[in-house]
Tab-separated table of N, CA and C in Angstrom:
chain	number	residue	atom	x	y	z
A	1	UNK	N	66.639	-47.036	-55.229
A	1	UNK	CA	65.703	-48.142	-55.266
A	1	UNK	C	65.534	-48.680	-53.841
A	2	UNK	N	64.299	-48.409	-53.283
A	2	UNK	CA	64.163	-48.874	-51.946
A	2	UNK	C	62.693	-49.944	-51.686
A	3	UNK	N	62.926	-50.914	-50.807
A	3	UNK	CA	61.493	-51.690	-50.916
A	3	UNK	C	60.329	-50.759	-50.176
A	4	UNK	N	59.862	-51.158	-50.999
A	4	UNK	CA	58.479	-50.309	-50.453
A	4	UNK	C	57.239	-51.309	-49.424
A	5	UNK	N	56.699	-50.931	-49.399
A	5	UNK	CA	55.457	-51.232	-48.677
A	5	UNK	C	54.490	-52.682	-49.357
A	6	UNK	N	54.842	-52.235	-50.398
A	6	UNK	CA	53.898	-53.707	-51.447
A	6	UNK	C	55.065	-54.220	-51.547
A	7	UNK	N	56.041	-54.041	-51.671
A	7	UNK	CA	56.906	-55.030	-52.064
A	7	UNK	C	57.128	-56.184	-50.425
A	8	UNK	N	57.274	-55.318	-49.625
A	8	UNK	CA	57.094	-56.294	-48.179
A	8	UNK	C	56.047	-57.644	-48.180
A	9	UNK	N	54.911	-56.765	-48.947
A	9	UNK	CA	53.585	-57.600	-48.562
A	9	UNK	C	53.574	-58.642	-48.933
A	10	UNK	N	54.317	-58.813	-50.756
A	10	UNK	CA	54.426	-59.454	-51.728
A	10	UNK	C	55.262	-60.649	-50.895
A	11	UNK	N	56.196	-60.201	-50.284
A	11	UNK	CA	57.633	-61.098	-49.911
A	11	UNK	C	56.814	-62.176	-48.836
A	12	UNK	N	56.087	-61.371	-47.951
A	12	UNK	CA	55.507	-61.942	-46.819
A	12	UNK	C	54.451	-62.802	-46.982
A	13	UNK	N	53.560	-62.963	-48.405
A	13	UNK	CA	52.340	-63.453	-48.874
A	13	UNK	C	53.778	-64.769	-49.262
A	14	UNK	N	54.614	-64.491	-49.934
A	14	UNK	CA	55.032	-65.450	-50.954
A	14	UNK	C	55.714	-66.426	-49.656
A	15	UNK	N	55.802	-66.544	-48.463
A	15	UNK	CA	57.004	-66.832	-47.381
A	15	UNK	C	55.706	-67.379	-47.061
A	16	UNK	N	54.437	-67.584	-46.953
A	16	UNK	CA	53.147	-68.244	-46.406
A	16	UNK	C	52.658	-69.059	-47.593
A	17	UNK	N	53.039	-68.719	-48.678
A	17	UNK	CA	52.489	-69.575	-49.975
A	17	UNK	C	53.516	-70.852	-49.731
A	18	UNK	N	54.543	-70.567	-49.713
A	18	UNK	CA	56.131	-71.519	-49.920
A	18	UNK	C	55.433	-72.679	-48.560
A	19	UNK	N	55.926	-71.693	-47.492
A	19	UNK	CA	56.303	-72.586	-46.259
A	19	UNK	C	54.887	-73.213	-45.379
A	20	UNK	N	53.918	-72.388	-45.763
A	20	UNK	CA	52.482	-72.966	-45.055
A	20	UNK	C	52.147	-72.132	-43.780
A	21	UNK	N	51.086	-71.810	-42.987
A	21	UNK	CA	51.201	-70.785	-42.051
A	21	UNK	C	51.503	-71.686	-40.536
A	22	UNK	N	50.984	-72.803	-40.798
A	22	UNK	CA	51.451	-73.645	-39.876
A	22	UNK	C	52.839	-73.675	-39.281
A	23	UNK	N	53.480	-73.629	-40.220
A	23	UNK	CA	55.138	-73.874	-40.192
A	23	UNK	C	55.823	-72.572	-40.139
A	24	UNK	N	55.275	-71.370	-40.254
A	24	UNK	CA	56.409	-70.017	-39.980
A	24	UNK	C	56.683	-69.659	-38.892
A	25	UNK	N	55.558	-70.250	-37.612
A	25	UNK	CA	56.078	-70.477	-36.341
A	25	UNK	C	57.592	-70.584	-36.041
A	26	UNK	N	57.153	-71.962	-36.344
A	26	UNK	CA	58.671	-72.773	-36.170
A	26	UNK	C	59.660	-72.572	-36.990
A	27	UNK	N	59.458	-72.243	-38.185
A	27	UNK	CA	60.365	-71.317	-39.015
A	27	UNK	C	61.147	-70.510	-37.862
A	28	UNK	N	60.483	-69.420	-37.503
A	28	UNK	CA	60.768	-68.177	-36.698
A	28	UNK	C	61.328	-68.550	-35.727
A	29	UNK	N	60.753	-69.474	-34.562
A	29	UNK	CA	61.500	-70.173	-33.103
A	29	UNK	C	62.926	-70.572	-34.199
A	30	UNK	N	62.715	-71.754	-34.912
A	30	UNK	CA	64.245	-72.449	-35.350
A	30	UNK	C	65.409	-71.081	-35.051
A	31	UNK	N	65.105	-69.970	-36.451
A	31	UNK	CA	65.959	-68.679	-36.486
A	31	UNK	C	66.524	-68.262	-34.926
A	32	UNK	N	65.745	-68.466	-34.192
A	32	UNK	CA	65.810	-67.625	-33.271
A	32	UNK	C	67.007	-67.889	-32.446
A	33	UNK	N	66.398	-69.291	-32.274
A	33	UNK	CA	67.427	-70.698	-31.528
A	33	UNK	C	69.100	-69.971	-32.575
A	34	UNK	N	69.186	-70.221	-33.782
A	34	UNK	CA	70.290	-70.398	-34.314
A	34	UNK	C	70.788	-68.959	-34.097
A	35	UNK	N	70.697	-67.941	-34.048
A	35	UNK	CA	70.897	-66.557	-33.667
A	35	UNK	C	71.212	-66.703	-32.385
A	36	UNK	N	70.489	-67.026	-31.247
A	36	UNK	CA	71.477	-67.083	-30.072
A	36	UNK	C	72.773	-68.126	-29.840
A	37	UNK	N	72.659	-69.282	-30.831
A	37	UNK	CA	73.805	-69.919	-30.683
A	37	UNK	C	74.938	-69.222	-31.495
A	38	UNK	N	74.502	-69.051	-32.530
A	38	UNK	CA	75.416	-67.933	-33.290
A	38	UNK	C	76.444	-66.872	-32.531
A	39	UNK	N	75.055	-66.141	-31.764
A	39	UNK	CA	75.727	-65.217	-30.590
A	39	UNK	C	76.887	-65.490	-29.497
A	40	UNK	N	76.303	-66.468	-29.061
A	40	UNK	CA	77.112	-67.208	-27.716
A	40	UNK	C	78.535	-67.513	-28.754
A	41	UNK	N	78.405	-68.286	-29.579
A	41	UNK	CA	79.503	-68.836	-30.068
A	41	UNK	C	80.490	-67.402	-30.625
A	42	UNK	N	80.110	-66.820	-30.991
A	42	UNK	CA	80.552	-65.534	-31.195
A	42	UNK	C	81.622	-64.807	-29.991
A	43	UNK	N	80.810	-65.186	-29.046
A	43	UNK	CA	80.765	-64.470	-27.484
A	43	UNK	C	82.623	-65.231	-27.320
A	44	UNK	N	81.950	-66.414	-27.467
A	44	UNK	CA	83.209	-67.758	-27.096
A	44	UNK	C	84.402	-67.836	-27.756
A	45	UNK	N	84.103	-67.024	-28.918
A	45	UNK	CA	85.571	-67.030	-29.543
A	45	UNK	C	86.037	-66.315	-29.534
A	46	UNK	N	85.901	-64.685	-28.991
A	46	UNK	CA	86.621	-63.566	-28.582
A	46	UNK	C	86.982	-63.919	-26.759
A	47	UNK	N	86.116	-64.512	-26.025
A	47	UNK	CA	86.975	-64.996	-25.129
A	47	UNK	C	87.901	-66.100	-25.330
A	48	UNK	N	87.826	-66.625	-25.856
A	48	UNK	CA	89.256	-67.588	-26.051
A	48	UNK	C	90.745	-66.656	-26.742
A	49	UNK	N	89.672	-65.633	-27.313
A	49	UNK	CA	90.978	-64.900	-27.962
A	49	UNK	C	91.474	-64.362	-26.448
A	50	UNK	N	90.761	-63.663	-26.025
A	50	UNK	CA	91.317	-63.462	-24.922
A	50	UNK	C	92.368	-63.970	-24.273
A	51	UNK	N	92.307	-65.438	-23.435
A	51	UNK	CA	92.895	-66.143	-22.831
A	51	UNK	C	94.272	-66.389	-23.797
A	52	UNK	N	93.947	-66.834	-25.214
A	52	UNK	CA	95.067	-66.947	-26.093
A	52	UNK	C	95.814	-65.679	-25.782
A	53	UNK	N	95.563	-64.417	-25.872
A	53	UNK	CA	96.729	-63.621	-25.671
A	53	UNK	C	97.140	-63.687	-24.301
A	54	UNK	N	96.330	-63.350	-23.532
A	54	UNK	CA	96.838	-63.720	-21.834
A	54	UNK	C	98.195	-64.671	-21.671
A	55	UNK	N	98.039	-65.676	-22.348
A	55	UNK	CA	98.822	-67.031	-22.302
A	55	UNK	C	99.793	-66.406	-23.364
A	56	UNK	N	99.937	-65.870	-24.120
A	56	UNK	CA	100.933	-65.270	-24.951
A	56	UNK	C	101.849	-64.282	-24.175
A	57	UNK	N	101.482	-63.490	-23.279
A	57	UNK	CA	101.977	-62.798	-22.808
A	57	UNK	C	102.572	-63.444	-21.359
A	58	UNK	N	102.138	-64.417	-20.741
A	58	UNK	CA	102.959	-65.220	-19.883
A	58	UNK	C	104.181	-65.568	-20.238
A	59	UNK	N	103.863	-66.520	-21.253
A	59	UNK	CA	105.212	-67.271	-22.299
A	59	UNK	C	106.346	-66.442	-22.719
A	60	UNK	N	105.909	-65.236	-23.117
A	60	UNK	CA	106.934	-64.215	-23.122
A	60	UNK	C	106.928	-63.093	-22.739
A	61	UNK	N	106.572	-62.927	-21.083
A	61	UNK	CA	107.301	-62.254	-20.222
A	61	UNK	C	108.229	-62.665	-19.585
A	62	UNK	N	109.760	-61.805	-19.234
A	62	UNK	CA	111.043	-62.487	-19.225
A	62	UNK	C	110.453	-63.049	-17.088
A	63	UNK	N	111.472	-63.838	-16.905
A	63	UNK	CA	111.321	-64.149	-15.679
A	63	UNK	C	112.036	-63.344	-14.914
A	64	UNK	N	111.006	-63.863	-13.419
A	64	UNK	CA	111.841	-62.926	-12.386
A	64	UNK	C	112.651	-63.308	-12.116
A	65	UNK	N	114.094	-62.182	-11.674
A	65	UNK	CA	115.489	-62.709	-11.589
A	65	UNK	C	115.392	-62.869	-9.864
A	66	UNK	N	116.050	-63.910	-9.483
A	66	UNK	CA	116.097	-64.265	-8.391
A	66	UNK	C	117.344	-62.980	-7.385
A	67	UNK	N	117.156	-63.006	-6.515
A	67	UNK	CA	118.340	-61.567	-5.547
A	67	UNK	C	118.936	-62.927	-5.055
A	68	UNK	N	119.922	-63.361	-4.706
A	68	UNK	CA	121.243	-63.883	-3.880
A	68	UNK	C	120.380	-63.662	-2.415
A	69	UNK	N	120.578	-64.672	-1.462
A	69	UNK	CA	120.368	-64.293	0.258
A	69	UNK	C	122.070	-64.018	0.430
A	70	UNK	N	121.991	-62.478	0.675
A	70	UNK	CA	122.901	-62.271	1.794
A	70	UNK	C	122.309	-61.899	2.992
A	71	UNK	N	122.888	-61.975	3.739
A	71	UNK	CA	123.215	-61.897	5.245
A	71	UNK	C	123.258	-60.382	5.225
A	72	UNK	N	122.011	-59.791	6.496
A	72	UNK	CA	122.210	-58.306	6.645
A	72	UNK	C	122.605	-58.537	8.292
A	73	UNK	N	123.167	-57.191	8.424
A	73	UNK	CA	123.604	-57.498	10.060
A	73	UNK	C	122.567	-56.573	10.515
A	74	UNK	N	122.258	-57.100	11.857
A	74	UNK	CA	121.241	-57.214	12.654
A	74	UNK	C	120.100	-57.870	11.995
A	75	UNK	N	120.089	-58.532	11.006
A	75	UNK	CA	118.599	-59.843	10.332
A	75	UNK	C	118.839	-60.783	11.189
A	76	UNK	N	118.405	-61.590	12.000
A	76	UNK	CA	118.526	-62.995	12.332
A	76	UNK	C	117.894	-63.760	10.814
A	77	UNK	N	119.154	-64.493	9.903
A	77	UNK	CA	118.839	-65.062	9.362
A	77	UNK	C	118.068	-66.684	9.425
A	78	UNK	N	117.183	-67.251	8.729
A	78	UNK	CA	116.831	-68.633	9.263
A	78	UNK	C	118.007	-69.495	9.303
A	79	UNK	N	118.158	-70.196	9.945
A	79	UNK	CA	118.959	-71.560	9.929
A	79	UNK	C	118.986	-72.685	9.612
A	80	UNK	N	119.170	-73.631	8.771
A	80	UNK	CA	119.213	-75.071	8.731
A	80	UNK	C	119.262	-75.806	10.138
A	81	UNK	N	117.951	-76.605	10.087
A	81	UNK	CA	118.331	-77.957	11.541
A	81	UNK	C	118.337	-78.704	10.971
A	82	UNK	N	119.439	-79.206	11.976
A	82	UNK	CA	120.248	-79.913	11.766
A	82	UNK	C	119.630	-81.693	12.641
A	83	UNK	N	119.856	-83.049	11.840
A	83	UNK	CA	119.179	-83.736	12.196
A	83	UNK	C	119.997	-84.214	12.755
A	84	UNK	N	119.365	-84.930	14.571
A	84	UNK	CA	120.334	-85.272	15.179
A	84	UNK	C	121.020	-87.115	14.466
A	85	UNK	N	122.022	-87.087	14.865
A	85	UNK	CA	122.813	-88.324	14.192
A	85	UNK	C	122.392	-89.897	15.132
A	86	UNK	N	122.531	-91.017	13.963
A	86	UNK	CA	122.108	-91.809	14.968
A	86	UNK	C	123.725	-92.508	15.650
A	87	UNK	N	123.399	-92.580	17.116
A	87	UNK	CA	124.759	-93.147	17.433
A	87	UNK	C	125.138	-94.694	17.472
A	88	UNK	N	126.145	-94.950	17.046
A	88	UNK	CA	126.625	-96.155	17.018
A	88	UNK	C	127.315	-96.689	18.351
A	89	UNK	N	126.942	-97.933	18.246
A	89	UNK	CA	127.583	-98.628	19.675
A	89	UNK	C	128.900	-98.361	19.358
A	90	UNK	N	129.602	-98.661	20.718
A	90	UNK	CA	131.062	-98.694	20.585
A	90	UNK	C	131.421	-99.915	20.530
A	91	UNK	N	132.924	-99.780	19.818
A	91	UNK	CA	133.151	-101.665	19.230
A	91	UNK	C	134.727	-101.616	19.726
A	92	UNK	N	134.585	-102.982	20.854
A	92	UNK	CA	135.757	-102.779	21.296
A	92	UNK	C	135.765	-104.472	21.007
């Protein structure tokens, strides 16, 4: 059972009887509008899925383990400076 050709015509006469010819315009624009928001929003929630796993996979990837500073010979390691002290009078 497939629509045929009159049966289209029928559908399309009855969609101008209902709605007025004035108005299938805007019928048609409205659809159109709601189909691309449809889309986008569509669009928007597989990127958020996205980011949701991204952020899933941060949270539980283990952390980096820190290495110890040792001292290699011949490295000039950095040094702490040292702040000079303030001096006190002498108290005699």
């Amino acid at each position: 059972m497939s629509i045929g050709p009159l049966e289209i015509a029928i559908i399309v006469l009855l969609f101008v009887l209902l709605f007025g010819a004035k108005k299938l315009p805007d019928a048609a624009r409205s659809i159109g509008r709601s189909a691309r928001i449809f889309k986008s929003e569509i669009k928007e929630m597989s990127n958020d899925d996205e980011r949701h796993e991204a952020q899933q996979r941060q949270i539980h990837a283990p952390a980096p383990v820190q290495q110890p500073n040792i001292a290699q010979p011949g490295v000039a390691q950095p040094q702490a400076q040292q702040l000079p002290q303030q001096q006190q009078p002498n108290q005699r």
